mmCIF file of C-alpha atoms in Angstrom:
data_model
loop_
_atom_site.group_PDB
_atom_site.id
_atom_site.type_symbol
_atom_site.label_atom_id
_atom_site.label_comp_id
_atom_site.label_asym_id
_atom_site.label_seq_id
_atom_site.Cartn_x
_atom_site.Cartn_y
_atom_site.Cartn_z
ATOM 1 C CA MET A 105 -18.881 13.590 15.416
ATOM 2 C CA ASP A 106 -21.818 11.690 13.929
ATOM 3 C CA PRO A 107 -22.091 8.318 15.726
ATOM 4 C CA LYS A 108 -23.829 6.907 12.676
ATOM 5 C CA LEU A 109 -20.580 7.055 10.717
ATOM 6 C CA LYS A 110 -18.621 3.855 10.179
ATOM 7 C CA LEU A 111 -14.948 3.120 9.562
ATOM 8 C CA THR A 112 -13.382 0.017 8.026
ATOM 9 C CA TYR A 113 -9.750 -0.763 8.880
ATOM 10 C CA ALA A 114 -8.668 -2.965 5.966
ATOM 11 C CA MET A 115 -5.672 -5.095 5.096
ATOM 12 C CA CYS A 116 -4.689 -7.498 2.326
ATOM 13 C CA SER A 117 -2.906 -10.612 3.574
ATOM 14 C CA TYR A 118 -0.881 -13.342 1.947
ATOM 15 C CA ASN A 119 0.898 -16.094 3.925
ATOM 16 C CA ARG A 120 1.539 -14.057 7.064
ATOM 17 C CA ALA A 121 -0.646 -15.968 9.494
ATOM 18 C CA ASP A 122 1.900 -15.721 12.305
ATOM 19 C CA ARG A 123 1.755 -11.908 12.254
ATOM 20 C CA LEU A 124 -2.035 -11.543 12.237
ATOM 21 C CA ARG A 125 -2.724 -11.935 15.951
ATOM 22 C CA LYS A 126 -0.326 -9.168 17.024
ATOM 23 C CA LEU A 127 -1.667 -6.879 14.313
ATOM 24 C CA VAL A 128 -5.332 -7.498 15.037
ATOM 25 C CA ASP A 129 -4.773 -7.044 18.770
ATOM 26 C CA ALA A 130 -3.080 -3.697 18.101
ATOM 27 C CA ILE A 131 -5.955 -2.578 15.923
ATOM 28 C CA ARG A 132 -8.461 -3.520 18.543
ATOM 29 C CA GLU A 133 -6.550 -1.373 21.040
ATOM 30 C CA GLN A 134 -7.096 1.723 18.890
ATOM 31 C CA GLU A 135 -9.337 4.478 20.129
ATOM 32 C CA CYS A 136 -11.772 5.746 17.506
ATOM 33 C CA PRO A 137 -14.573 8.317 17.851
ATOM 34 C CA ILE A 138 -16.834 6.334 15.508
ATOM 35 C CA PRO A 139 -17.615 2.610 15.310
ATOM 36 C CA TYR A 140 -15.122 0.599 13.271
ATOM 37 C CA GLU A 141 -14.609 -2.911 11.944
ATOM 38 C CA ILE A 142 -11.582 -4.853 10.843
ATOM 39 C CA LEU A 143 -11.577 -6.232 7.309
ATOM 40 C CA VAL A 144 -9.068 -8.806 6.054
ATOM 41 C CA VAL A 145 -8.876 -9.803 2.409
ATOM 42 C CA ASN A 146 -7.082 -13.177 2.274
ATOM 43 C CA ASN A 147 -5.418 -13.452 -1.143
ATOM 44 C CA ASN A 148 -5.255 -17.268 -1.475
ATOM 45 C CA SER A 149 -2.864 -17.807 1.422
ATOM 46 C CA THR A 150 -1.483 -21.330 1.618
ATOM 47 C CA ASP A 151 -0.496 -21.223 5.292
ATOM 48 C CA HIS A 152 -2.900 -21.277 8.266
ATOM 49 C CA THR A 153 -4.258 -17.784 7.599
ATOM 50 C CA GLU A 154 -7.897 -18.965 7.412
ATOM 51 C CA LEU A 155 -7.688 -20.798 10.741
ATOM 52 C CA GLU A 156 -6.070 -17.829 12.384
ATOM 53 C CA LEU A 157 -8.670 -15.431 11.090
ATOM 54 C CA ALA A 158 -11.516 -17.738 12.104
ATOM 55 C CA GLU A 159 -10.184 -17.767 15.661
ATOM 56 C CA LEU A 160 -9.448 -14.021 15.794
ATOM 57 C CA SER A 161 -12.962 -13.254 14.564
ATOM 58 C CA THR A 162 -14.376 -14.748 17.792
ATOM 59 C CA ASN A 163 -12.240 -12.584 20.118
ATOM 60 C CA PRO A 164 -13.701 -9.500 21.914
ATOM 61 C CA GLY A 165 -13.247 -6.016 20.530
ATOM 62 C CA ALA A 166 -13.894 -4.559 17.104
ATOM 63 C CA THR A 167 -15.647 -6.949 14.738
ATOM 64 C CA LEU A 168 -13.318 -8.787 12.362
ATOM 65 C CA ARG A 169 -14.667 -10.057 9.077
ATOM 66 C CA TRP A 170 -12.666 -11.665 6.343
ATOM 67 C CA VAL A 171 -13.127 -12.733 2.745
ATOM 68 C CA THR A 172 -10.952 -14.601 0.269
ATOM 69 C CA GLU A 173 -10.032 -12.953 -3.037
ATOM 70 C CA THR A 174 -9.353 -15.785 -5.470
ATOM 71 C CA GLU A 175 -7.669 -13.559 -8.100
ATOM 72 C CA GLN A 176 -4.033 -13.504 -7.107
ATOM 73 C CA GLY A 177 -2.321 -10.147 -6.795
ATOM 74 C CA ILE A 178 -2.219 -7.041 -4.628
ATOM 75 C CA VAL A 179 -4.332 -5.050 -7.074
ATOM 76 C CA ALA A 180 -7.219 -7.495 -6.986
ATOM 77 C CA ALA A 181 -6.925 -7.666 -3.182
ATOM 78 C CA ARG A 182 -6.919 -3.869 -2.723
ATOM 79 C CA ASN A 183 -9.845 -3.435 -5.083
ATOM 80 C CA ARG A 184 -11.718 -6.122 -3.169
ATOM 81 C CA CYS A 185 -11.119 -4.062 0.000
ATOM 82 C CA LEU A 186 -12.755 -1.075 -1.718
ATOM 83 C CA ILE A 187 -15.747 -3.181 -2.712
ATOM 84 C CA GLU A 188 -16.165 -4.690 0.715
ATOM 85 C CA ALA A 189 -15.888 -1.242 2.407
ATOM 86 C CA MET A 190 -18.091 0.626 -0.036
ATOM 87 C CA SER A 191 -20.846 1.109 2.530
ATOM 88 C CA SER A 192 -18.455 2.588 5.108
ATOM 89 C CA ASP A 193 -17.778 6.294 5.384
ATOM 90 C CA ILE A 194 -14.025 5.905 5.889
ATOM 91 C CA MET A 195 -11.611 3.139 4.955
ATOM 92 C CA VAL A 196 -8.069 2.971 6.344
ATOM 93 C CA PHE A 197 -5.440 0.729 4.749
ATOM 94 C CA ILE A 198 -2.669 -1.031 6.664
ATOM 95 C CA ASP A 199 -0.370 -3.796 5.465
ATOM 96 C CA ASP A 200 -0.053 -7.144 7.200
ATOM 97 C CA ASP A 201 3.579 -6.532 8.048
ATOM 98 C CA GLU A 202 2.826 -3.455 10.134
ATOM 99 C CA ILE A 203 1.609 -2.380 13.554
ATOM 100 C CA PRO A 204 -0.438 0.800 14.144
ATOM 101 C CA LEU A 205 0.689 3.082 16.962
ATOM 102 C CA PRO A 206 -1.890 4.585 19.366
ATOM 103 C CA GLY A 207 -3.904 7.475 18.020
ATOM 104 C CA LEU A 208 -3.888 6.466 14.347
ATOM 105 C CA LEU A 209 -7.626 5.961 13.859
ATOM 106 C CA TYR A 210 -8.465 9.005 15.915
ATOM 107 C CA ALA A 211 -6.162 11.163 13.719
ATOM 108 C CA ALA A 212 -7.506 9.620 10.490
ATOM 109 C CA THR A 213 -11.075 10.236 11.503
ATOM 110 C CA ASP A 214 -10.316 13.781 12.624
ATOM 111 C CA ALA A 215 -8.596 14.590 9.306
ATOM 112 C CA ILE A 216 -11.561 13.442 7.217
ATOM 113 C CA CYS A 217 -14.515 14.372 9.437
ATOM 114 C CA ASN A 218 -13.241 17.628 10.945
ATOM 115 C CA GLU A 219 -10.544 18.954 8.661
ATOM 116 C CA GLY A 220 -12.350 18.090 5.422
ATOM 117 C CA ALA A 221 -9.685 15.814 3.949
ATOM 118 C CA GLN A 222 -10.719 13.280 1.342
ATOM 119 C CA VAL A 223 -7.429 11.369 1.819
ATOM 120 C CA ALA A 224 -5.160 11.307 4.811
ATOM 121 C CA GLY A 225 -1.891 9.528 5.499
ATOM 122 C CA GLY A 226 0.930 9.579 7.983
ATOM 123 C CA LYS A 227 4.249 8.185 9.064
ATOM 124 C CA VAL A 228 5.632 4.772 8.239
ATOM 125 C CA VAL A 229 8.605 3.903 10.480
ATOM 126 C CA VAL A 230 10.824 0.992 9.488
ATOM 127 C CA ASP A 231 11.156 -1.393 12.408
ATOM 128 C CA PHE A 232 14.504 -3.243 12.577
ATOM 129 C CA THR A 233 13.648 -5.088 15.797
ATOM 130 C CA GLY A 234 15.201 -8.538 15.858
ATOM 131 C CA GLN A 235 17.618 -7.962 13.001
ATOM 132 C CA ARG A 236 20.659 -5.838 12.201
ATOM 133 C CA ARG A 237 20.305 -2.826 9.954
ATOM 134 C CA PRO A 238 22.960 -3.065 7.203
ATOM 135 C CA LYS A 239 25.635 -0.339 7.364
ATOM 136 C CA TRP A 240 25.080 0.552 3.703
ATOM 137 C CA LEU A 241 21.324 1.174 4.286
ATOM 138 C CA GLY A 242 21.312 4.941 4.861
ATOM 139 C CA ASP A 243 18.267 7.005 5.682
ATOM 140 C CA GLU A 244 18.057 8.154 2.089
ATOM 141 C CA LEU A 245 17.237 4.585 1.039
ATOM 142 C CA LEU A 246 14.509 3.892 3.599
ATOM 143 C CA GLY A 247 11.889 5.329 1.324
ATOM 144 C CA PHE A 248 12.276 2.236 -0.859
ATOM 145 C CA LEU A 249 11.134 0.250 2.200
ATOM 146 C CA ALA A 250 7.991 2.459 2.414
ATOM 147 C CA ALA A 251 9.386 4.756 5.128
ATOM 148 C CA THR A 252 7.496 8.036 5.281
ATOM 149 C CA ASP A 253 8.250 11.012 7.548
ATOM 150 C CA TYR A 254 7.502 14.599 6.560
ATOM 151 C CA GLY A 255 7.956 16.074 9.993
ATOM 152 C CA GLU A 256 5.761 16.772 13.022
ATOM 153 C CA ALA A 257 3.406 19.383 11.533
ATOM 154 C CA PRO A 258 0.249 18.438 9.560
ATOM 155 C CA PHE A 259 -0.081 19.946 6.079
ATOM 156 C CA TRP A 260 -2.083 19.693 2.864
ATOM 157 C CA VAL A 261 -0.325 17.577 0.241
ATOM 158 C CA THR A 262 -0.230 19.360 -3.110
ATOM 159 C CA SER A 263 2.891 17.891 -4.643
ATOM 160 C CA LYS A 264 4.138 14.491 -5.806
ATOM 161 C CA ASP A 265 7.254 15.158 -3.734
ATOM 162 C CA THR A 266 5.393 14.110 -0.568
ATOM 163 C CA PRO A 267 3.636 10.896 -1.543
ATOM 164 C CA LEU A 268 1.472 8.832 0.817
ATOM 165 C CA TRP A 269 1.336 5.061 0.551
ATOM 166 C CA THR A 270 -1.326 2.434 1.138
ATOM 167 C CA ALA A 271 0.782 1.167 4.014
ATOM 168 C CA ASN A 272 -0.953 3.877 6.071
ATOM 169 C CA ILE A 273 -3.699 5.845 4.392
ATOM 170 C CA ALA A 274 -7.346 6.751 4.971
ATOM 171 C CA TYR A 275 -10.008 7.469 2.336
ATOM 172 C CA ASP A 276 -13.338 9.211 2.389
ATOM 173 C CA MET A 277 -15.235 6.433 0.625
ATOM 174 C CA LYS A 278 -17.385 8.916 -1.241
ATOM 175 C CA ILE A 279 -14.520 9.349 -3.722
ATOM 176 C CA PHE A 280 -14.845 5.684 -4.755
ATOM 177 C CA ARG A 281 -18.643 5.542 -4.651
ATOM 178 C CA GLU A 282 -18.864 8.633 -6.860
ATOM 179 C CA ASN A 283 -16.068 7.481 -9.187
ATOM 180 C CA PRO A 284 -16.705 3.795 -9.997
ATOM 181 C CA ASP A 285 -13.752 3.722 -12.446
ATOM 182 C CA LEU A 286 -11.338 4.922 -9.780
ATOM 183 C CA ARG A 287 -9.607 1.694 -8.794
ATOM 184 C CA PHE A 288 -6.116 0.384 -8.338
ATOM 185 C CA ASP A 289 -4.348 -0.128 -11.691
ATOM 186 C CA LYS A 290 -3.921 -3.746 -12.790
ATOM 187 C CA ARG A 291 -0.880 -2.792 -14.859
ATOM 188 C CA TYR A 292 1.042 -2.245 -11.617
ATOM 189 C CA ASP A 293 0.201 -5.525 -9.951
ATOM 190 C CA ARG A 294 2.360 -7.656 -7.684
ATOM 191 C CA GLN A 295 1.696 -11.292 -6.946
ATOM 192 C CA GLY A 296 2.781 -13.301 -3.928
ATOM 193 C CA LYS A 297 6.357 -12.519 -2.914
ATOM 194 C CA ALA A 298 7.210 -10.803 -6.169
ATOM 195 C CA ILE A 299 9.167 -7.564 -6.149
ATOM 196 C CA GLY A 300 7.726 -4.327 -7.452
ATOM 197 C CA GLY A 301 4.174 -3.222 -8.028
ATOM 198 C CA GLY A 302 3.483 0.497 -7.818
ATOM 199 C CA GLU A 303 -0.306 0.376 -7.605
ATOM 200 C CA ASP A 304 -0.290 2.783 -4.634
ATOM 201 C CA VAL A 305 2.027 5.248 -6.489
ATOM 202 C CA MET A 306 -0.427 5.350 -9.366
ATOM 203 C CA MET A 307 -3.429 5.785 -7.077
ATOM 204 C CA PHE A 308 -1.710 8.657 -5.258
ATOM 205 C CA GLY A 309 -0.987 10.298 -8.622
ATOM 206 C CA LEU A 310 -4.604 9.939 -9.767
ATOM 207 C CA LEU A 311 -5.911 11.468 -6.560
ATOM 208 C CA LEU A 312 -3.393 14.308 -6.626
ATOM 209 C CA ASN A 313 -4.147 15.089 -10.289
ATOM 210 C CA SER A 314 -7.870 15.069 -9.494
ATOM 211 C CA ALA A 315 -7.322 17.853 -6.949
ATOM 212 C CA MET A 316 -8.426 15.722 -4.026
ATOM 213 C CA LYS A 317 -7.890 17.243 -0.593
ATOM 214 C CA ILE A 318 -5.009 15.204 0.750
ATOM 215 C CA ARG A 319 -3.823 15.636 4.342
ATOM 216 C CA TYR A 320 -0.556 14.583 5.960
ATOM 217 C CA ARG A 321 -1.062 13.712 9.640
ATOM 218 C CA PRO A 322 2.108 12.835 11.556
ATOM 219 C CA ASP A 323 -0.049 11.321 14.355
ATOM 220 C CA MET A 324 -1.050 8.563 11.950
ATOM 221 C CA THR A 325 1.943 6.248 12.464
ATOM 222 C CA VAL A 326 2.670 2.586 11.766
ATOM 223 C CA LEU A 327 5.737 0.411 12.417
ATOM 224 C CA HIS A 328 6.777 -1.451 9.316
ATOM 225 C CA SER A 329 8.542 -4.752 9.829
ATOM 226 C CA VAL A 330 10.965 -5.606 7.000
ATOM 227 C CA GLU A 331 11.768 -9.212 6.084
ATOM 228 C CA PRO A 332 15.510 -10.070 5.967
ATOM 229 C CA TRP A 333 15.470 -10.745 2.199
ATOM 230 C CA ARG A 334 14.535 -7.081 1.625
ATOM 231 C CA LEU A 335 17.656 -5.887 3.467
ATOM 232 C CA LYS A 336 19.984 -6.950 0.648
ATOM 233 C CA PRO A 337 21.425 -4.874 -2.223
ATOM 234 C CA SER A 338 19.908 -7.330 -4.741
ATOM 235 C CA TYR A 339 16.431 -6.407 -3.552
ATOM 236 C CA PHE A 340 16.995 -2.691 -4.194
ATOM 237 C CA LEU A 341 18.434 -3.431 -7.662
ATOM 238 C CA LYS A 342 15.463 -5.639 -8.578
ATOM 239 C CA LEU A 343 13.043 -3.067 -7.204
ATOM 240 C CA HIS A 344 14.540 -0.285 -9.299
ATOM 241 C CA PHE A 345 14.579 -2.412 -12.412
ATOM 242 C CA SER A 346 10.952 -3.475 -11.945
ATOM 243 C CA SER A 347 9.857 0.141 -11.335
ATOM 244 C CA GLY A 348 11.715 1.406 -14.396
ATOM 245 C CA PHE A 349 10.425 -1.368 -16.635
ATOM 246 C CA ARG A 350 6.775 -0.886 -15.596
ATOM 247 C CA SER A 351 7.017 2.866 -15.988
ATOM 248 C CA ALA A 352 8.589 2.656 -19.443
ATOM 249 C CA TYR A 353 6.255 -0.125 -20.599
ATOM 250 C CA ASN A 354 3.041 1.487 -19.375
ATOM 251 C CA CYS A 355 3.770 5.210 -19.665
ATOM 252 C CA GLY A 356 6.553 5.442 -22.238
ATOM 253 C CA ILE A 357 6.285 6.494 -25.834
ATOM 254 C CA LYS A 358 4.475 3.968 -28.032
ATOM 255 C CA TYR A 359 6.305 3.359 -31.316
ATOM 256 C CA LYS A 360 4.377 2.072 -34.355
ATOM 257 C CA ARG A 361 7.365 0.111 -35.607
ATOM 258 C CA ASN A 362 8.155 -2.437 -32.938
ATOM 259 C CA PHE A 363 8.815 -6.125 -32.362
ATOM 260 C CA PHE A 364 6.967 -7.578 -29.354
ATOM 261 C CA GLY A 365 6.699 -4.055 -27.951
ATOM 262 C CA VAL A 366 10.407 -3.197 -28.447
ATOM 263 C CA PRO A 367 11.053 -0.291 -30.847
ATOM 264 C CA LEU A 368 12.934 -1.491 -33.925
ATOM 265 C CA PHE A 369 15.607 1.243 -33.648
ATOM 266 C CA LEU A 370 16.784 -0.222 -30.365
ATOM 267 C CA PHE A 371 17.776 -3.454 -32.142
ATOM 268 C CA SER A 372 20.006 -1.537 -34.595
ATOM 269 C CA GLN A 373 21.539 0.452 -31.747
ATOM 270 C CA ALA A 374 22.238 -2.755 -29.830
ATOM 271 C CA LEU A 375 23.963 -4.278 -32.879
ATOM 272 C CA LYS A 376 26.171 -1.180 -33.347
ATOM 273 C CA LEU A 377 27.209 -1.278 -29.698
ATOM 274 C CA PHE A 378 27.956 -5.005 -29.926
ATOM 275 C CA PHE A 379 30.130 -4.790 -33.043
ATOM 276 C CA CYS A 380 31.626 -1.321 -32.692
ATOM 277 C CA GLY A 381 31.897 -1.008 -28.941
#
């Protein structure tokens, strides 16, 4: 493998200073066949994130550099990661509430450099350490907490039925250098602790529809820590509502006759239901 290649392991962070040390240490323990750096985009955190990053940047191991993205929102932060990593050959995303397991960077690099993948992603395992998993939270619902597991065999992703998320994904950065308009969609933004988003869903769809070579690698695995407030039925209800609203608003049929974006016929239907039951 060409030693001149470079990999950037990137994350967007907002008010999770207390998690950064464990995450950065785990990243620095990764084995990688090419040189790699750690990039953190601080999205206007109000806790001690900057102090923590300043200290972590002086520790031994892979170089850590960080920048502050002043435009609030996950889309602006992710797109800043792309800009900052544009000179790298590979960029790998991880979220600041996750921990990479050994072998992740080696698998990601192998998929892109040796297997010819342009995009590669792997498992996301929900970590319930320190809290009780609700009885109603069946395995079929874990996907809404970003869980991803398509088995133990690598395969080429050709269907939207096996999506890969930015919680754990690697990109050949040529696809972004050669397509300057290919960026995360602002219409599917999420700010701060808000619920919803979907920018990674839309990016996956764009890459899939563009016939990019997408590889699933089960040896790319992260543990995803879930905050207690996400383990409540209300979170799932709000998440589904937000997803449905964004999809309908951005991708639904556009009616010429509308009032503040709402088709006029819906008002008449609402009145009929109200008065006639």
